[in-house]
Amino acid sequence: MSLPIATKPALRRFHQARWDEPIVFELDAPGERGVLPPQVEPGVRETVGDVLADLPESLRRPAPPTLPRIGQARVLRHYLRLSQENLGADLNVDVGQGTCTMKYAPKVNDQLVADPGLRDVHPLQGEESVQGALEILWRTEQALTAISGMDRVSLHSTGGSSAIWTNVAMIRAYHASRGEAEQRDEVITTIFSHPSNAAAAAVAGYKVITIHPDADGYPDLDALRAALSERTAAIMVTNPEDTGIYNPRIVDWVEAAHAVGALASYDQANANGILGITRARDAGFDVCHFNLHKTFGTPHGSGGPGAGANGVAEHMAPFLPGPMVERDGDRFRLAAGGELSIGAVSAFYGVIPTIAKAYAWIAALGAPGLRAVAETAVLNNNYLMSKILAIPGASAPYATGRRRVEQVRYSWQELYEDTGITSEEIGVRAADYGTHYWTSHHPYVVPQPFTLEPTESYSMAELDEYAAILAQVAHEARTDPEMVRTAPHNQTVHHTHHDDLDDPDRWAVTWRGYLRKYPDAPQHRRP
């Protein structure tokens, strides 16, 4: 006879840990240390002498840096406690970061880049001593050349927006080389392309023209043709767009741009659903970019370090940033960029560990595996869409009734009109069930938005669980709106007050800045 076991609820029970953990500087304890290196042997010291004597007096610290002194075990507990006060891809069904492509990043690749041959490489080492690292860069370039169909790829950019900037810088240099820099002062993008396209073009000095969808919800080709002129420098578009809608007339868009002498730039931040299915060059694009930290299985790194890859057609290769990796037989070397290169866009040669992880991911999957990633991501997305659209109050604006590629920008507008509960409040309440979403980045054209992107990394059971959580919260919005409005109830941090975030005078982005700005706050100073 067994003991009675209570029936489990339909949804996972969850309550986040709370540790009241101080920040690391407040843990300083005189006498503690994390690592005790061995003492220098007398023979070494006598041979080398006083190495500090070679440093100019102005470069010598008058006192050691005031870093926190903490024992190794306390450091471990500190960061484990902080990790328990978060949600993230390693803890929950993290499909609510649509357009960010939060997918499984293989842990074995962390071990790979921890190899001393990669970990300890210094960018100023001689080429002969880093042949392995250079070969990884070269092979990654070759793989991305095949995936994009372009003629040459650079891994110089350090992220997606950085790569978009590299593209617009090359576009500007191209027109300058033809004496058309002043004439071509406009860039055309679409409202659901990633906002960094408009931002980078504006920073480069271009007037930005934004095309909205047509009556069917697709990028408006007639509006594009009306906007194109001898002033157009380029079209810079994301496809599929951030709505998950693929532009079926993308070749017509590129040909229309070329007809007026403009270039075509392809933002492939959303490439996860088209790997091995479509290629930028086959659509006629002049330049394109990938976010390695999205599509190719490398961690996002909390905003960095990331890696971007810029692909170009042959006529744009002279403008690529340098240095480039060249292969001579079985040897590899760094070479300057093309004769019309825009120069360096980052220090040295991009983010080597992230590039190495992307190469490992591509090599492990091979061409059939890359296509399987895309097909699985599309199937998962459309399965999840069928579950979400079955929730009363949820909708998928634009191209109504059509399938999406790898993500969907949904709307809770109908639920909001019925209950007054916003999309942000629903996302916060979902955290009480151990998951979450963000409401989407600007522009807020879709009312009460949320964007889900399940990628290839989640099972049917996990997608069912996520949809059930949103269905439960939508039900609570109708039956107990105060419960939703006052959420979260099971989280370490309750409501955050935006007043502090909206007032730069109250920001303190460093510990020393915090001490200066808030001298009366609880603090720990060394004796």
Short mmCIF file of N, CA and C in Angstrom, two decimals, residues 203-280:
data_model
loop_
_atom_site.label_atom_id
_atom_site.label_comp_id
_atom_site.label_asym_id
_atom_site.label_seq_id
_atom_site.Cartn_x
_atom_site.Cartn_y
_atom_site.Cartn_z
N VAL A 203 22.63 57.05 -39.29
CA VAL A 203 23.95 57.40 -38.75
C VAL A 203 24.94 57.66 -39.89
N ALA A 204 24.76 56.94 -40.99
CA ALA A 204 25.65 57.13 -42.15
C ALA A 204 25.31 58.39 -42.94
N GLY A 205 24.26 59.09 -42.53
CA GLY A 205 23.93 60.36 -43.17
C GLY A 205 22.83 60.29 -44.20
N TYR A 206 22.15 59.14 -44.30
CA TYR A 206 21.11 58.99 -45.31
C TYR A 206 19.74 59.41 -44.77
N LYS A 207 18.91 59.91 -45.67
CA LYS A 207 17.50 60.09 -45.38
C LYS A 207 16.84 58.72 -45.51
N VAL A 208 16.02 58.35 -44.54
CA VAL A 208 15.43 57.01 -44.51
C VAL A 208 13.96 57.08 -44.94
N ILE A 209 13.60 56.27 -45.92
CA ILE A 209 12.22 56.14 -46.38
C ILE A 209 11.71 54.77 -45.96
N THR A 210 10.56 54.73 -45.29
CA THR A 210 10.03 53.48 -44.74
C THR A 210 8.77 53.06 -45.49
N ILE A 211 8.77 51.83 -45.98
CA ILE A 211 7.63 51.28 -46.72
C ILE A 211 6.78 50.44 -45.79
N HIS A 212 5.47 50.66 -45.80
CA HIS A 212 4.53 49.88 -44.98
C HIS A 212 3.94 48.73 -45.81
N PRO A 213 3.33 47.76 -45.16
CA PRO A 213 2.77 46.61 -45.91
C PRO A 213 1.62 47.04 -46.82
N ASP A 214 1.36 46.21 -47.83
CA ASP A 214 0.21 46.46 -48.70
C ASP A 214 -1.06 45.90 -48.06
N ALA A 215 -2.14 45.92 -48.80
CA ALA A 215 -3.43 45.49 -48.24
C ALA A 215 -3.42 44.03 -47.83
N ASP A 216 -2.54 43.23 -48.45
CA ASP A 216 -2.47 41.80 -48.11
C ASP A 216 -1.49 41.51 -46.97
N GLY A 217 -0.80 42.55 -46.48
CA GLY A 217 0.13 42.36 -45.36
C GLY A 217 1.56 42.10 -45.78
N TYR A 218 1.85 42.15 -47.08
CA TYR A 218 3.20 41.89 -47.57
C TYR A 218 3.90 43.22 -47.88
N PRO A 219 5.22 43.24 -47.92
CA PRO A 219 5.93 44.47 -48.30
C PRO A 219 5.41 44.99 -49.64
N ASP A 220 5.09 46.28 -49.68
CA ASP A 220 4.35 46.87 -50.80
C ASP A 220 5.30 47.19 -51.96
N LEU A 221 5.25 46.39 -53.02
CA LEU A 221 6.13 46.58 -54.17
C LEU A 221 5.82 47.88 -54.91
N ASP A 222 4.55 48.20 -55.04
CA ASP A 222 4.19 49.45 -55.73
C ASP A 222 4.70 50.66 -54.96
N ALA A 223 4.61 50.62 -53.64
CA ALA A 223 5.11 51.73 -52.83
C ALA A 223 6.63 51.85 -52.97
N LEU A 224 7.30 50.70 -53.06
CA LEU A 224 8.75 50.74 -53.28
C LEU A 224 9.07 51.42 -54.60
N ARG A 225 8.40 51.00 -55.67
CA ARG A 225 8.68 51.57 -56.99
C ARG A 225 8.43 53.07 -57.01
N ALA A 226 7.43 53.52 -56.25
CA ALA A 226 7.14 54.95 -56.19
C ALA A 226 8.22 55.71 -55.43
N ALA A 227 8.87 55.04 -54.50
CA ALA A 227 9.89 55.71 -53.68
C ALA A 227 11.26 55.70 -54.32
N LEU A 228 11.52 54.74 -55.19
CA LEU A 228 12.84 54.64 -55.82
C LEU A 228 13.08 55.81 -56.78
N SER A 229 14.33 56.25 -56.83
CA SER A 229 14.70 57.32 -57.75
C SER A 229 16.21 57.34 -57.91
N GLU A 230 16.70 58.33 -58.66
CA GLU A 230 18.15 58.48 -58.82
C GLU A 230 18.81 58.90 -57.52
N ARG A 231 17.99 59.21 -56.49
CA ARG A 231 18.55 59.57 -55.18
C ARG A 231 18.73 58.34 -54.27
N THR A 232 18.20 57.21 -54.70
CA THR A 232 18.25 56.02 -53.84
C THR A 232 19.65 55.41 -53.83
N ALA A 233 20.23 55.26 -52.64
CA ALA A 233 21.52 54.59 -52.51
C ALA A 233 21.33 53.08 -52.38
N ALA A 234 20.29 52.67 -51.65
CA ALA A 234 20.10 51.23 -51.43
C ALA A 234 18.73 50.97 -50.84
N ILE A 235 18.29 49.73 -51.01
CA ILE A 235 17.22 49.21 -50.17
C ILE A 235 17.90 48.33 -49.12
N MET A 236 17.45 48.44 -47.88
CA MET A 236 18.01 47.62 -46.78
C MET A 236 16.83 46.96 -46.08
N VAL A 237 16.65 45.68 -46.36
CA VAL A 237 15.43 45.00 -45.90
C VAL A 237 15.77 43.68 -45.19
N THR A 238 14.90 43.34 -44.25
CA THR A 238 14.96 42.06 -43.55
C THR A 238 13.93 41.13 -44.17
N ASN A 239 14.30 39.88 -44.41
CA ASN A 239 13.37 38.93 -45.02
C ASN A 239 13.72 37.52 -44.58
N PRO A 240 12.81 36.79 -43.93
CA PRO A 240 11.48 37.21 -43.53
C PRO A 240 11.52 38.38 -42.56
N GLU A 241 10.43 39.18 -42.61
CA GLU A 241 10.38 40.34 -41.74
C GLU A 241 10.14 39.91 -40.29
N ASP A 242 10.16 40.89 -39.39
CA ASP A 242 9.99 40.57 -37.97
C ASP A 242 8.59 40.08 -37.63
N THR A 243 7.67 40.13 -38.59
CA THR A 243 6.36 39.52 -38.41
C THR A 243 6.39 38.02 -38.72
N GLY A 244 7.51 37.54 -39.29
CA GLY A 244 7.60 36.15 -39.74
C GLY A 244 7.07 35.97 -41.15
N ILE A 245 6.68 37.08 -41.81
CA ILE A 245 6.15 37.02 -43.17
C ILE A 245 7.31 37.12 -44.17
N TYR A 246 7.37 36.16 -45.09
CA TYR A 246 8.40 36.16 -46.14
C TYR A 246 7.88 36.96 -47.33
N ASN A 247 8.71 37.85 -47.84
CA ASN A 247 8.35 38.65 -49.01
C ASN A 247 8.46 37.78 -50.26
N PRO A 248 7.35 37.34 -50.86
CA PRO A 248 7.43 36.44 -52.02
C PRO A 248 7.89 37.15 -53.28
N ARG A 249 7.94 38.50 -53.26
CA ARG A 249 8.37 39.26 -54.43
C ARG A 249 9.75 39.89 -54.19
N ILE A 250 10.57 39.22 -53.41
CA ILE A 250 11.85 39.81 -53.04
C ILE A 250 12.75 40.02 -54.26
N VAL A 251 12.67 39.12 -55.25
CA VAL A 251 13.47 39.31 -56.47
C VAL A 251 13.03 40.57 -57.20
N ASP A 252 11.71 40.82 -57.23
CA ASP A 252 11.20 42.05 -57.87
C ASP A 252 11.71 43.29 -57.14
N TRP A 253 11.79 43.21 -55.81
CA TRP A 253 12.31 44.34 -55.02
C TRP A 253 13.76 44.64 -55.42
N VAL A 254 14.56 43.58 -55.50
CA VAL A 254 15.99 43.77 -55.83
C VAL A 254 16.13 44.32 -57.24
N GLU A 255 15.37 43.77 -58.19
CA GLU A 255 15.47 44.24 -59.58
C GLU A 255 15.01 45.69 -59.71
N ALA A 256 13.99 46.07 -58.95
CA ALA A 256 13.52 47.46 -59.00
C ALA A 256 14.60 48.41 -58.48
N ALA A 257 15.30 48.00 -57.43
CA ALA A 257 16.39 48.83 -56.88
C ALA A 257 17.51 48.96 -57.90
N HIS A 258 17.90 47.84 -58.49
CA HIS A 258 18.99 47.87 -59.47
C HIS A 258 18.63 48.71 -60.69
N ALA A 259 17.37 48.76 -61.03
CA ALA A 259 16.94 49.50 -62.22
C ALA A 259 17.21 50.99 -62.11
N VAL A 260 17.30 51.51 -60.88
CA VAL A 260 17.61 52.94 -60.69
C VAL A 260 19.05 53.14 -60.23
N GLY A 261 19.87 52.09 -60.29
CA GLY A 261 21.28 52.21 -59.92
C GLY A 261 21.54 52.07 -58.43
N ALA A 262 20.52 51.65 -57.67
CA ALA A 262 20.71 51.46 -56.22
C ALA A 262 21.21 50.05 -55.93
N LEU A 263 21.75 49.86 -54.73
CA LEU A 263 22.20 48.54 -54.28
C LEU A 263 21.11 47.91 -53.40
N ALA A 264 21.25 46.60 -53.18
CA ALA A 264 20.29 45.86 -52.36
C ALA A 264 21.02 45.16 -51.22
N SER A 265 20.62 45.49 -49.99
CA SER A 265 21.26 44.94 -48.78
C SER A 265 20.26 44.05 -48.05
N TYR A 266 20.69 42.82 -47.75
CA TYR A 266 19.81 41.79 -47.19
C TYR A 266 20.17 41.57 -45.72
N ASP A 267 19.27 41.96 -44.81
CA ASP A 267 19.42 41.68 -43.39
C ASP A 267 18.89 40.28 -43.14
N GLN A 268 19.78 39.35 -42.80
CA GLN A 268 19.38 37.95 -42.58
C GLN A 268 19.40 37.59 -41.10
N ALA A 269 19.02 38.55 -40.27
CA ALA A 269 18.90 38.25 -38.84
C ALA A 269 17.88 37.15 -38.61
N ASN A 270 16.91 37.02 -39.50
CA ASN A 270 15.85 36.02 -39.34
C ASN A 270 16.09 34.82 -40.26
N ALA A 271 17.35 34.46 -40.46
CA ALA A 271 17.69 33.40 -41.41
C ALA A 271 17.42 32.00 -40.88
N ASN A 272 17.04 31.87 -39.62
CA ASN A 272 16.94 30.53 -39.04
C ASN A 272 15.92 29.65 -39.76
N GLY A 273 14.93 30.27 -40.40
CA GLY A 273 13.91 29.47 -41.08
C GLY A 273 14.15 29.28 -42.57
N ILE A 274 15.26 29.77 -43.09
CA ILE A 274 15.50 29.66 -44.54
C ILE A 274 16.85 29.04 -44.87
N LEU A 275 17.57 28.53 -43.86
CA LEU A 275 18.88 27.92 -44.11
C LEU A 275 18.75 26.77 -45.09
N GLY A 276 19.56 26.79 -46.14
CA GLY A 276 19.54 25.70 -47.11
C GLY A 276 18.33 25.73 -48.02
N ILE A 277 17.50 26.76 -47.92
CA ILE A 277 16.28 26.84 -48.73
C ILE A 277 16.35 28.02 -49.71
N THR A 278 16.73 29.20 -49.21
CA THR A 278 16.92 30.36 -50.09
C THR A 278 18.30 30.94 -49.83
N ARG A 279 18.84 31.67 -50.81
CA ARG A 279 20.16 32.29 -50.65
C ARG A 279 20.09 33.75 -51.12
N ALA A 280 20.85 34.59 -50.43
CA ALA A 280 20.84 36.02 -50.74
C ALA A 280 21.25 36.30 -52.18
#
